[in-house]
Amino acid sequence: MFIISEISTGEISTKSLFFGFIFGIGFNVHFSFKTVQDYLEQLNDAQRAPVLQKDGAMIVIAGAGSGKTRVLTYRIAYLMDQGVDAFNILALTFTNKAAREMKKRIAQIVGNSEAKNLWMGTFHSVFAKILRFEADKLGYPNNFTIYDTQDSQSVIRAVIKEMNLDKDVYKYKQVYSRISSYKNSLITVKAYFGNPELQEADAMAKMPRLGDIYKSYCDKCFKAGAMDFDDLLLKTNELLTRFPEVLAKYQNRFRYILVDEYQDTNHSQYLIVRALSDRFQNICVVGDDAQSIYAFRGANINNILNFQKDYDNVNVYRLEQNYRSTKNIVSAANSIIEKNKTRLEKVVWTANDEGAKIKVNRTMTDGDEGRFVASNIFETAMNNQSGYGDFAVLYRTNAQSRAIEDALRKKDIPYRIYGGLSFYQRKEIKDVIAYLRLILNPKDEEALKRVINYPARGIGQTTMERLTVAANHYGRSMFEVIKALDKIGGNLKINSGTKNKLQNFTTMIESFQVLNQTYNAFEIAEHVTKKTGLVTELKKDGTPEGIARIENIEELLNGMRDFVEEQKELADTSGSLAEFLEDVALATDLDNDKGDEDRVALMTVHLAKGLEFPYVYIVGMEEELFPSGMSMNTRAELEEERRLFYVALTRAEKQAYLTYTQSRYRWGKLIDAEPSRFIEEIDESFLEYLTPVTEQRYKPLIDADIFEDVDRSKLRLRKPTSGTPPKGPTEEQLRKLRRLKPVTSSTNKNFNAKDANLSEGTWVEHVRFGKGKIMKIEGVGADTKAEINFENGGLKKLLLRFAKLNVLE
DNA sequence: TGTGTTATCAACCCT
DNA sequence: TGATAACACA
């Protein structure tokens, strides 16, 4: 027992010896070997306290960068050290990636073989697993398909069409999001029809048939043996409420529950946690109300705000020391979040260096903005000898990535875009996946519709419609109808040629099913891509796009091979197709990240939650964009945008940049923009303006960049269509540009109302509000405000140095 | 039935 | 602008 002799710490439980033993053998025989106690010493007092409270309910309010992941990992390790069986611990995280990383870290402390037994993952993946096990109780097959958003929306579109409803009134995306929010609030179809208020609300929104759509949608999913994302939570709730013995089983199993990012849980998730923790009440939730950014998809910030009321004797812990960022960044972020009214008391501070001020930069166009970011990254990387992996560009919407990408590419700076159209959403990938889905669940109508005639097999629209009718009539899936064509074919008007084609298809799928019993995911997929003719089809195509698609399929296959290899190392899994598909269905964009590339990261602020980078560029700091124009109607919405900005800013370790432009292409049009109010909200002492607000850089009315951008957009056209003459700015754009030459400088600090020819009684025109008369001017310099009565917008008070006004003669 | 072109429509954040 | 549905045509 040479290992034990190395241990110098006084009190060690046998368990930690045991874990240490495994750890020592498994990882490093020469080791500097550590015990759980050693790790505890790495925590500060505030972090250690929640780790050491073994039982009971507790909430850890963790400021940005305060080491909450450490607390969670060490708490789990400590529980195991105290004799809690890994099988009895459930840890729910926000992303799969977070779960994987945490598991890895725990394995380093307690040993791989024990960590493996932890239940750790996102709500969706953990309960998908449980549902697979218990599906029959709810009438679902245990090989149920998980529909993604596209699948769900496609079903809804079909329902709307079937019911002969006006698709302009019943917009499928809107319908989907309404249904989704019902599900997240646990309003089932039955509950919906039992609640006149809801029906009335939908009627008011001109969608009186919403309930019927909802019902039909659920029926279709059920028949297809499919659950959508929201079902994974809704059905779990159903399972736990309807079957007390099942509830008891999982309560007994998950004696210790930990929930990360608790501020972003929705009602459905909240109830699951409540139910599971009800018996033992060993519940630890971690979160930061200041970082709650998912209200738009049903997250309820009240879950964290009210946690103390939900359990007896809740201990509240606060992590307030930030280890990530400079004093400047922390203080700036604090000055922002203070503006929010609904929040828990907490003071984030740091012992780190003062650091550089946050740099604010203004440009003329979004193209300029991209070029600024690119050259700044280039210079900073050179000057500080940093790798490109130290940089992140964060934006509010995916559409903004384009200008940044263009600029980075021109400078040959390597980058990686996260999110957007993810790998698994590409057509060719979805096609392969659809075949694989059909193998496991032939009732999966969305998958069937997708591939039954791709590659072309001569099965057309008419045939499909006839099959749909028959499927509805017999209450069977299309696959089953095809199988039974010989018996019912007569009434279907499907000729024998078509019948043959259909049956060839089902026979092919069935042959795959047979193979699936002996081969792993990778082998099946390779066989499928060959046998179905998918690759042959793409090879025929021959275009660069077609070749890229083949490469993507190859990448998918490589990914599957890796997956199978990885699963082999874990004893309890086999790398089966079923396991792979579940992974894919619930994968997020971050999950594909290997993290080993030295590239600039481009992503939305939402995606950046939980990450950190030395240098962060927050671009598009403009009104209507950040804060988003769609989220400025209520105080709650605006506060969420502010929290989002808080999240963005607190990603930065050393240096943050805020950039905005004066005009930007949006929706294909050049529109003008004003700087975001969030820049103003930061205490000025933390900011440094790179484009001094006093300096008036002369810009010609028609900026060269504008032409450049217009020209580039033309170059992007794949096929230069014949004869269309090159277009400069349209007459309308020119008119707008002329009109918009601001009378009041957009950033002039020494603004003087007289110089701008503004006085009480002057008639002016505003870009958005139109014509109006100045009623009153108040304040001096940068703070000069005017009260203007707009003909269409009513009385508004505008800060003149930002308002773009035109004097009307 | 398949293909190429035109018209229309939507446009954030995401498991 | 770009994605996709609808449409015209071979």
mmCIF file of C-alpha atoms (C1' of nucleotides) in Angstrom, chain A residues 157 161 167 402 668, chain C residues 1-2 4-6:
data_model
loop_
_atom_site.group_PDB
_atom_site.id
_atom_site.type_symbol
_atom_site.label_atom_id
_atom_site.label_comp_id
_atom_site.label_asym_id
_atom_site.label_seq_id
_atom_site.Cartn_x
_atom_site.Cartn_y
_atom_site.Cartn_z
ATOM 1 C CA ARG A 157 -47.833 23.720 -40.869
ATOM 2 C CA LYS A 161 -53.230 23.301 -43.963
ATOM 3 C CA LYS A 167 -51.853 30.670 -43.008
ATOM 4 C CA ARG A 402 -21.490 38.347 -41.575
ATOM 5 C CA GLY A 668 -31.374 44.133 -46.691
ATOM 6 C "C1'" DT C 1 -31.440 39.873 -47.758
ATOM 7 C "C1'" DG C 2 -32.229 35.030 -47.911
ATOM 8 C "C1'" DT C 4 -38.718 28.691 -49.051
ATOM 9 C "C1'" DA C 5 -43.224 28.035 -51.063
ATOM 10 C "C1'" DA C 6 -45.748 28.398 -55.249
#
